[in-house]
PDB file of C-alpha atoms in Angstrom:
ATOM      1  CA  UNK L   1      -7.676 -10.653   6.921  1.00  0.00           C
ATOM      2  CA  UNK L   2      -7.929  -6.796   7.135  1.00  0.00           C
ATOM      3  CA  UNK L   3      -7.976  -5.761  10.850  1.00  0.00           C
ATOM      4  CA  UNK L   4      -8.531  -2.031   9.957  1.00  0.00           C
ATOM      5  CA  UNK L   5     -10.159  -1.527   6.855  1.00  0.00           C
ATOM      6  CA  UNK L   6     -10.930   2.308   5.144  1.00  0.00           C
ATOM      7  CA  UNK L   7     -13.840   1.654   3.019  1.00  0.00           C
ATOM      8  CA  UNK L   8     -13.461   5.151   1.247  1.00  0.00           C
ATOM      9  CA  UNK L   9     -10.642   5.010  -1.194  1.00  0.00           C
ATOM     10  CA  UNK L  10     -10.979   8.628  -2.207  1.00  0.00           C
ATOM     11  CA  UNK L  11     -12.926  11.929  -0.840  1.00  0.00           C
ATOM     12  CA  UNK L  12     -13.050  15.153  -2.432  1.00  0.00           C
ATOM     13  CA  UNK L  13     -13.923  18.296  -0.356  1.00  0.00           C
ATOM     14  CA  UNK L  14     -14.745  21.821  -1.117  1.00  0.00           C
ATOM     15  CA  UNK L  15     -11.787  24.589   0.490  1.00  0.00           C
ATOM     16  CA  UNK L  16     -13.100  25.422   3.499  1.00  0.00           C
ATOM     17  CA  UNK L  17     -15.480  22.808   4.232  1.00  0.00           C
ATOM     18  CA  UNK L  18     -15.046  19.676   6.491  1.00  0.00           C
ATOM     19  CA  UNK L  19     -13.403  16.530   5.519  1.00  0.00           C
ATOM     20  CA  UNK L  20     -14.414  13.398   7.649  1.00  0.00           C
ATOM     21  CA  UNK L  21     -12.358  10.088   6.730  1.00  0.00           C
ATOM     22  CA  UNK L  22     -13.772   7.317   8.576  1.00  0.00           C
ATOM     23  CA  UNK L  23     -12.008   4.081   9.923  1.00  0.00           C
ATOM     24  CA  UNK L  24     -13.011   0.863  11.105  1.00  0.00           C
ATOM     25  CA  UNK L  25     -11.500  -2.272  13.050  1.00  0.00           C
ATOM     26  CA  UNK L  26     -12.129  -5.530  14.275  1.00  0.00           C
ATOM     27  CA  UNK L  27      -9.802  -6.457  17.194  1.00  0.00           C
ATOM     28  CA  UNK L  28     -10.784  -5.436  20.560  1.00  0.00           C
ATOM     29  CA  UNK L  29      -7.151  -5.804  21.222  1.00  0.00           C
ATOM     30  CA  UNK L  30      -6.426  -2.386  20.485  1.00  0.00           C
ATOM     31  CA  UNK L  31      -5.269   0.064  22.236  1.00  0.00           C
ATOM     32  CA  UNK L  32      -3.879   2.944  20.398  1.00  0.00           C
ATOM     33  CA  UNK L  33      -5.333   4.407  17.252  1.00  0.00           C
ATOM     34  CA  UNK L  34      -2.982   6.903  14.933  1.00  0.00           C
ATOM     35  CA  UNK L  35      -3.510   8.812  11.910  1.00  0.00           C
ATOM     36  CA  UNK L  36      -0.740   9.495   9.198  1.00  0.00           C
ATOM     37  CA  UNK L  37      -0.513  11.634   6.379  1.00  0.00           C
ATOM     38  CA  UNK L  38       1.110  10.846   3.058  1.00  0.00           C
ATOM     39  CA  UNK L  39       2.239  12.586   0.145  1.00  0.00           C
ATOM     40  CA  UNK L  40       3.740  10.733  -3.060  1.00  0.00           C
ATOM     41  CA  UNK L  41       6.999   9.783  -3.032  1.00  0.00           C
ATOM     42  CA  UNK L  42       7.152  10.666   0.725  1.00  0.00           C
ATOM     43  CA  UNK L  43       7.261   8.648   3.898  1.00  0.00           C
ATOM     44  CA  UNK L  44       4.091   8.518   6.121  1.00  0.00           C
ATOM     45  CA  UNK L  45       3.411  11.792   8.386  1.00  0.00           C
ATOM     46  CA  UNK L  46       2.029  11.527  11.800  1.00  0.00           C
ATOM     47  CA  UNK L  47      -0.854  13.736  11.866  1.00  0.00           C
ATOM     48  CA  UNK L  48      -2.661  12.620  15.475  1.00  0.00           C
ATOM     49  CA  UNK L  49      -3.828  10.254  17.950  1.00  0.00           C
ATOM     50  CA  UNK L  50      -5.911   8.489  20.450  1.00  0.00           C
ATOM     51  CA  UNK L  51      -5.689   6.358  23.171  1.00  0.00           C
ATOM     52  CA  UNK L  52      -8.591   3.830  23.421  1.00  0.00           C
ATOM     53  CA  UNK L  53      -9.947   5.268  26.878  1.00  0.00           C
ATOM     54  CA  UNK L  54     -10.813   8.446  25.241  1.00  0.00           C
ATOM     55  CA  UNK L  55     -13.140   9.314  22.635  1.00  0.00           C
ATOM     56  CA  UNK L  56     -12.169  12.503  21.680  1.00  0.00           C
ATOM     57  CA  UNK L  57      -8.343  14.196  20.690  1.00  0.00           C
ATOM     58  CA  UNK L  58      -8.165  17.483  18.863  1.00  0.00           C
ATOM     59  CA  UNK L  59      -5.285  19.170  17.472  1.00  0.00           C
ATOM     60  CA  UNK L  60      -6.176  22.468  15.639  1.00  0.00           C
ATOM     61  CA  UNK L  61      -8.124  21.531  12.604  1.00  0.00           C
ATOM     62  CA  UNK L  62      -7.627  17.697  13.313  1.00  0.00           C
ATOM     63  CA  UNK L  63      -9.677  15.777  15.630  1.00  0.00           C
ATOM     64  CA  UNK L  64     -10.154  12.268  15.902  1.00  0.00           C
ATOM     65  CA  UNK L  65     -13.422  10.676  17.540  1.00  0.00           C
ATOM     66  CA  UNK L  66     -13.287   7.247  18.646  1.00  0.00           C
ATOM     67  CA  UNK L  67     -16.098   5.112  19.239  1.00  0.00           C
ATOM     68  CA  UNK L  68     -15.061   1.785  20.834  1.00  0.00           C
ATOM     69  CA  UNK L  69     -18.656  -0.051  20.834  1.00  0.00           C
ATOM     70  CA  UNK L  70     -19.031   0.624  16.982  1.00  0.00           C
ATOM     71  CA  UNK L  71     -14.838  -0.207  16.368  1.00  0.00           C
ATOM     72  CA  UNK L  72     -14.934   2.910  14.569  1.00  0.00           C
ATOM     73  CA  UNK L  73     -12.739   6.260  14.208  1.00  0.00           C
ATOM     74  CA  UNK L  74     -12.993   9.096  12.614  1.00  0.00           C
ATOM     75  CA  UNK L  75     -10.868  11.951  11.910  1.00  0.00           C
ATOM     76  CA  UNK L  76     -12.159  15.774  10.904  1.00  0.00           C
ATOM     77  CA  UNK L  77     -10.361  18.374   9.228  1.00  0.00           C
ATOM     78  CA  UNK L  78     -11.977  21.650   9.770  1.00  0.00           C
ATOM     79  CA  UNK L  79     -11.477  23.955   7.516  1.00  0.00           C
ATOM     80  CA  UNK L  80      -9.654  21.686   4.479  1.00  0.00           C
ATOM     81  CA  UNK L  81      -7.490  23.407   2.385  1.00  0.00           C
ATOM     82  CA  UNK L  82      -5.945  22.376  -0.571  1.00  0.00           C
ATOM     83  CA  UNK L  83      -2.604  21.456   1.248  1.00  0.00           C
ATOM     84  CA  UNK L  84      -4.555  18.612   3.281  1.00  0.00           C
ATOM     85  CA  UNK L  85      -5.088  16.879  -0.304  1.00  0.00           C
ATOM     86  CA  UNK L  86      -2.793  13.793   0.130  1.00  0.00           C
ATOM     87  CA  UNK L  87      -3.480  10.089   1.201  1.00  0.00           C
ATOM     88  CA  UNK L  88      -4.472   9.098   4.696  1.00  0.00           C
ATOM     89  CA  UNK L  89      -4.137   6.411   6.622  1.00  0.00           C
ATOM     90  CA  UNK L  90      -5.317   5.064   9.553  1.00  0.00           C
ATOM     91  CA  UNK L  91      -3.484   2.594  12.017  1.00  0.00           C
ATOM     92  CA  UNK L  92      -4.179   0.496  15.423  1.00  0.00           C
ATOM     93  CA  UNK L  93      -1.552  -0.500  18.211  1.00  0.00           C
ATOM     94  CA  UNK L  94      -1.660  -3.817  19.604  1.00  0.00           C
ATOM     95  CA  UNK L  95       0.419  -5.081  22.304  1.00  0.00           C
ATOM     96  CA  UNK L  96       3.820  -5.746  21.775  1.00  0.00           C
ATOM     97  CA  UNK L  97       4.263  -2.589  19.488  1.00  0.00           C
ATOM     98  CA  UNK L  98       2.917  -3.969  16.473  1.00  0.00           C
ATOM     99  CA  UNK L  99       0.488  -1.733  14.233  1.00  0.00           C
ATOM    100  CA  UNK L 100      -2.020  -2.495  11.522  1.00  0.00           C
ATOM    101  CA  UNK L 101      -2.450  -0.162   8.807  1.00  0.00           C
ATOM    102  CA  UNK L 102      -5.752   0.611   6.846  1.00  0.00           C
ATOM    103  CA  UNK L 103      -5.965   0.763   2.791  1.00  0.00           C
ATOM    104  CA  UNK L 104      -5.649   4.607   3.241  1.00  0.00           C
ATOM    105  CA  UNK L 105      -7.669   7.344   1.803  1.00  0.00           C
ATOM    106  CA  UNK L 106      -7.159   9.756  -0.648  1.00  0.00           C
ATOM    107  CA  UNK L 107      -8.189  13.181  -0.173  1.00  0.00           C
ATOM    108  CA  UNK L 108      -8.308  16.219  -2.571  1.00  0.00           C
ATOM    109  CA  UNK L 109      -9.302  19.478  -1.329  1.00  0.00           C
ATOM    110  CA  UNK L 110     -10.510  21.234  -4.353  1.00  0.00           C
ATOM    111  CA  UNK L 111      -9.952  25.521  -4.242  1.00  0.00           C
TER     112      UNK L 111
ATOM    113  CA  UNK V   1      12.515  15.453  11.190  1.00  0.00           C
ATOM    114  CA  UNK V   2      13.335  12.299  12.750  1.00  0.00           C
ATOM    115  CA  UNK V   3      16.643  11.026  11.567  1.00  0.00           C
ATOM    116  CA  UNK V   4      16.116   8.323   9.995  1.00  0.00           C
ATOM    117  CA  UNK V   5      16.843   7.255   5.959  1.00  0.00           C
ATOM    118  CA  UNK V   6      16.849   4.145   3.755  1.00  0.00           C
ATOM    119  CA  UNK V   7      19.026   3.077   1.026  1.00  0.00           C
ATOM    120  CA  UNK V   8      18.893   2.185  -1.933  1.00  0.00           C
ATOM    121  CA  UNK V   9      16.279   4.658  -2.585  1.00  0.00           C
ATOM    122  CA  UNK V  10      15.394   2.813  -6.109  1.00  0.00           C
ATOM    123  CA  UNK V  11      16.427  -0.467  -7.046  1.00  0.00           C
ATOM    124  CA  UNK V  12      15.852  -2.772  -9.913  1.00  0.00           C
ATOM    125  CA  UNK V  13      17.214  -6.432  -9.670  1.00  0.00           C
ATOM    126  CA  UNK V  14      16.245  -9.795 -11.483  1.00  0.00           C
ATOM    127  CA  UNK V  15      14.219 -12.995 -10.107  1.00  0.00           C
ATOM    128  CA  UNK V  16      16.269 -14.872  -7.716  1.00  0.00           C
ATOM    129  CA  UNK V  17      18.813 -12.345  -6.787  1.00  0.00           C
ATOM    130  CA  UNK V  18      19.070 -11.622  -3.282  1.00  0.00           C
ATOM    131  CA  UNK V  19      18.773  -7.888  -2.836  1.00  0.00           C
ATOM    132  CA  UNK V  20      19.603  -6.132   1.062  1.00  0.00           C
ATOM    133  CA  UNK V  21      17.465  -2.841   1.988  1.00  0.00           C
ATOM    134  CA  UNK V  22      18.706  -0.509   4.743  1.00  0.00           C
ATOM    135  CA  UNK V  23      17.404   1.357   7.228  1.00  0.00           C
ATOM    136  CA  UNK V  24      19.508   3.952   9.391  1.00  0.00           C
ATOM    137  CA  UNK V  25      18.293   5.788  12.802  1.00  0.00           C
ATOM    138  CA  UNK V  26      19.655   8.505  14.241  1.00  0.00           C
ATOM    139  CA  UNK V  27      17.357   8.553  17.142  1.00  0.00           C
ATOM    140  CA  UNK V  28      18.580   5.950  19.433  1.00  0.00           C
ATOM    141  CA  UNK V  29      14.704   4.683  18.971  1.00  0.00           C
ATOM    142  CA  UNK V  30      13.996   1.312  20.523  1.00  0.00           C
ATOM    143  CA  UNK V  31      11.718  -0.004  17.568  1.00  0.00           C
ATOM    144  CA  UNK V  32      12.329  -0.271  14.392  1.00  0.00           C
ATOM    145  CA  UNK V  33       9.847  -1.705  11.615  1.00  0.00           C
ATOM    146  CA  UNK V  34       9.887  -2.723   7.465  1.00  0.00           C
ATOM    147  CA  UNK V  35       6.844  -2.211   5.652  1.00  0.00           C
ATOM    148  CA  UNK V  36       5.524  -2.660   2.017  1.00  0.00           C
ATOM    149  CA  UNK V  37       2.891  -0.138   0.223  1.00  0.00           C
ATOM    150  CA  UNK V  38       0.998  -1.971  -2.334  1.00  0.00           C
ATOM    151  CA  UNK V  39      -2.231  -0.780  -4.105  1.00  0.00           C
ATOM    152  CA  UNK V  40      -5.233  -1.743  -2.466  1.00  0.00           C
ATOM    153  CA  UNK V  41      -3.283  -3.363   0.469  1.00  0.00           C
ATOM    154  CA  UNK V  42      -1.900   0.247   1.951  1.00  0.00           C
ATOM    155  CA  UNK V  43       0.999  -0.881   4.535  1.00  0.00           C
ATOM    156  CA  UNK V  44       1.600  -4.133   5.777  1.00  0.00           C
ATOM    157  CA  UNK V  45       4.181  -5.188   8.330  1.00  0.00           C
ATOM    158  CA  UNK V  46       7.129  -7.268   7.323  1.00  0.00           C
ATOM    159  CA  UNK V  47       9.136  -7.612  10.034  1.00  0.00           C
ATOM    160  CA  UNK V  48       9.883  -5.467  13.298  1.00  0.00           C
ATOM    161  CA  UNK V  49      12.526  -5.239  15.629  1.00  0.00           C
ATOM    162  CA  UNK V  50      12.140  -4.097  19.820  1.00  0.00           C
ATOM    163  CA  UNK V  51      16.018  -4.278  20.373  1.00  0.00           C
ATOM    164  CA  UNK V  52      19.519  -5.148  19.093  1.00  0.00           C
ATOM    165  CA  UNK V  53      18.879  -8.750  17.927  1.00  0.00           C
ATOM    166  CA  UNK V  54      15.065  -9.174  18.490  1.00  0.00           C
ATOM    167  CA  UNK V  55      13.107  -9.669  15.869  1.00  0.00           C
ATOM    168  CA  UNK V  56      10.002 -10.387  15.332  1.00  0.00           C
ATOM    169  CA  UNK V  57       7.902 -11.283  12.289  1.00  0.00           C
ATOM    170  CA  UNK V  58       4.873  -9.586  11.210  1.00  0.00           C
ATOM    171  CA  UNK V  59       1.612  -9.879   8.146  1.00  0.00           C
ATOM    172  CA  UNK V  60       3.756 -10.559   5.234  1.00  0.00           C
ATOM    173  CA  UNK V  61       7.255 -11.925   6.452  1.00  0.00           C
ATOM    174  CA  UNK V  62       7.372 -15.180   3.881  1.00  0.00           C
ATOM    175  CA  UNK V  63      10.294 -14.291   1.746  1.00  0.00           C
ATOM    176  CA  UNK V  64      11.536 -11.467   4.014  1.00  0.00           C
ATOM    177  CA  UNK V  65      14.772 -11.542   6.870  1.00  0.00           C
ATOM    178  CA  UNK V  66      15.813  -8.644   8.684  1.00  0.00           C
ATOM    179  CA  UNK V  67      18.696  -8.176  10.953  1.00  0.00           C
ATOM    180  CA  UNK V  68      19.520  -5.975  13.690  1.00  0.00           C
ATOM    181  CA  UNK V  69      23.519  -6.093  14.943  1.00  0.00           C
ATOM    182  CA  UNK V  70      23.181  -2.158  16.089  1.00  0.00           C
ATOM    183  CA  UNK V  71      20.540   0.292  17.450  1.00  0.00           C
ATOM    184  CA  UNK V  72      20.999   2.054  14.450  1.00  0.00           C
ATOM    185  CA  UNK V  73      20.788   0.158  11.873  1.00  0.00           C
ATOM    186  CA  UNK V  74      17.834  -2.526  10.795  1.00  0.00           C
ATOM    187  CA  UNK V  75      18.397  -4.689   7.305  1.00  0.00           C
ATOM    188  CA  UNK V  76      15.678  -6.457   5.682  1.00  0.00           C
ATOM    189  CA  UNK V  77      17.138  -9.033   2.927  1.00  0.00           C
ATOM    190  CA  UNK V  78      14.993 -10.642   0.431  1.00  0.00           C
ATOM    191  CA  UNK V  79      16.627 -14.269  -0.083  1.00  0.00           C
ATOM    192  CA  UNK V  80      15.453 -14.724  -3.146  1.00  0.00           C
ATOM    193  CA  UNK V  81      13.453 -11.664  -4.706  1.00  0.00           C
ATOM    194  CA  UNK V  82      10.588 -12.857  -6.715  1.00  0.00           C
ATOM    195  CA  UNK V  83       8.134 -10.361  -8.583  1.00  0.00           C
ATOM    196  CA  UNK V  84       5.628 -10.419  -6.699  1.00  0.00           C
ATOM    197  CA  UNK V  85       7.764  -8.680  -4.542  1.00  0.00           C
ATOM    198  CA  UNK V  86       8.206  -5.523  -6.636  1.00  0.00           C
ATOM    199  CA  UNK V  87       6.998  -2.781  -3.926  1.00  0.00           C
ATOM    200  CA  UNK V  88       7.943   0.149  -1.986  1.00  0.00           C
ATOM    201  CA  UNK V  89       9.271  -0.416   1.114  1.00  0.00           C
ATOM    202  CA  UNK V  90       9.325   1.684   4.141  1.00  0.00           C
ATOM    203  CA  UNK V  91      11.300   1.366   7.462  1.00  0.00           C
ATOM    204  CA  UNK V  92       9.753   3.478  10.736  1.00  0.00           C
ATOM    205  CA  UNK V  93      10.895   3.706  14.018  1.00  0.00           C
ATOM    206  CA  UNK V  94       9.485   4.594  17.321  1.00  0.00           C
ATOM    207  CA  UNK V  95       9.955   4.913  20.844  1.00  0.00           C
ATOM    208  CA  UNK V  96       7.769   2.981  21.914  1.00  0.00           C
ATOM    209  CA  UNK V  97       7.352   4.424  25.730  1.00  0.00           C
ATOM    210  CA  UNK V  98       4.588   5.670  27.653  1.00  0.00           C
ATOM    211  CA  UNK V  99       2.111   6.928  25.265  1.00  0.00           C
ATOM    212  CA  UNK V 100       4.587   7.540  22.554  1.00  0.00           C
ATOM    213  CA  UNK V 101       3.318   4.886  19.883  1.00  0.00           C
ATOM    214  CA  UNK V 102       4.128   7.675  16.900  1.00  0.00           C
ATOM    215  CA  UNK V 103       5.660   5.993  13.978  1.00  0.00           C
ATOM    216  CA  UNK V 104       8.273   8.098  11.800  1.00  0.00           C
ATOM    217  CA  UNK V 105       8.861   6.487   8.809  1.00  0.00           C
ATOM    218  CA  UNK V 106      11.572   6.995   6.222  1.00  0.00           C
ATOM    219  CA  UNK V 107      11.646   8.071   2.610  1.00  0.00           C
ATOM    220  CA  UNK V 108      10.869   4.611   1.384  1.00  0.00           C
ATOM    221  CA  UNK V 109      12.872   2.377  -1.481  1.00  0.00           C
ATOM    222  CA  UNK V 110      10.820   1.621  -4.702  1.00  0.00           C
ATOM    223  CA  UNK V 111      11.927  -2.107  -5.461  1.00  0.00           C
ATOM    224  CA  UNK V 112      11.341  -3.538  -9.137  1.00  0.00           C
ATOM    225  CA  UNK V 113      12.177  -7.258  -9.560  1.00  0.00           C
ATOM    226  CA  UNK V 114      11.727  -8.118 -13.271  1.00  0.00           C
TER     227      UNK V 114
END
C-alpha cells in the first residue's frame, strides 16, 4: 500500500512561471518530509525539507508548504527554468530512519 | 558530493544466479539504505542498515540480503535473481542525527536478469 502517493506523473511549465508538485500521505507517523531531485541516469538530489511542526521551509526558488490536517505537501519553484526539468520525488521519515518514497513527478520546464 | 559509489554500475546475469551489489561510503555515515526504481512504483526500500551488523528489512526485502561487516561498506545479495528483479538499484546514506534526515544516494546499478 502506497504511504505517499504523487498523483501527477508529469507537469509541464512555462520558463519563468511557477511549478507546484503536490504530495500526499497517509501515516500520521511522520515526521519529516524531503524533496529530491532526479536526473536520468543519476542518483536522487536533495533539493529541501520540512519538519512536521512547521508548515512552511523556503530555500531560494524552492519552498515546501506542509499541511498536516490535509496529509498534504507541496513544493513551489518560483521562477522554473528549464534546468529544473527532471523527475521529483517526494519522501516521508518515520521513526527508526526509515523513508517512504512517492511515484515521483516529472517536470519539464519548456523555454 | 557525498562520497559514496556502487558497483557494478551495469550488470546482466541469468535466472537463478546469485548476483552481490555494493555500496561504498566515504562519510563515516551511520545509515545506510538499498533501494529499487521501478516504473510506476518510484523507490522502494529493500533493506537498511543503522550500524555495523544491524539490519533491518524494509517494503520489498523477499528475495533480497544485505550485509554490513564495516561502516563503509553495505552489500545487498540477491540469492537467487529472478526477473522480476531486473531494476535499478540505489544505495543512500545518511546521518541520521538531529534534524539531518537528508538522504545522498549513489549513482545507482541497472540490473538485467534474463
Amino acid at each position: 500500500d502506497q504511504q505517499v502517493k504523487q498523483n501527477s506523473p508529469s507537469l509541464s511549465v512555462q520558463e519563468g512561471r511557477i511549478s507546484i508538485l503536490n504530495c500526499d500521505y497517509t501515516n500520521s507517523m511522520f515526521d519529516y518530509f524531503l524533496w529530491y531531485k532526479k536526473y536520468p541516469a543519476e542518483g536522487p538530489t536533495f533539493l529541501i525539507s520540512i519538519s512536521s511542526i512547521k508548515d512552511k521551509n523556503e530555500d531560494g526558488r524552492f519552498t515546501v508548504f506542509l499541511n498536516k490536517s490535509a496529509k498534504h505537501l507541496s513544493l513551489h519553484i518560483v521562477p522554473s527554468q528549464p534546468g529544473d526539468s527532471a523527475v521529483y520525488f517526494c519522501a516521508a521519515r518515520r521513526a527508526g530512519n526509515q523513508f517512504y518514497f512517492g511515484t515521483g513527478t516529472s517536470l519539464t520546464v519548456i523555454p | 558530493d557525498a562520497g559514496i559509489t556502487q558497483s557494478p554500475r551495469h550488470k546482466v546475469t541469468e535466472t537463478g544466479t546469485p548476483v552481490t551489489l555494493r555500496c561504498h561510503q566515504t562519510e563515516n555515515h551511520r545509515y545506510m539504505y538499498w533501494y529499487r526504481q521501478d516504473p510506476g512504483h518510484g523507490l522502494r526500500l529493500i533493506h537498511y542498515s543503522y550500524g555495523v551488523k544491524d539490519t533491518d528489512k524494509g517494503e520489498v526485502s523477499d528475495g533480497y540480503s544485505v550485509s554490513r561487516s564495516k561502516t563503509e561498506d553495505f552489500l545487498l545479495t540477491l540469492e537467487s535473481a529472478t526477473s522480476s528483479q531486473t531494476s535499478v538499484y540505489f544505495c543512500a546514506i545518511s546521518a541520521g542525527s538531529g534534524t539531518d534526515y537528508e538522504q545522498y544516494f549513489g549513482p545507482g546499478t541497472r540490473l538485467t536478469v534474463t
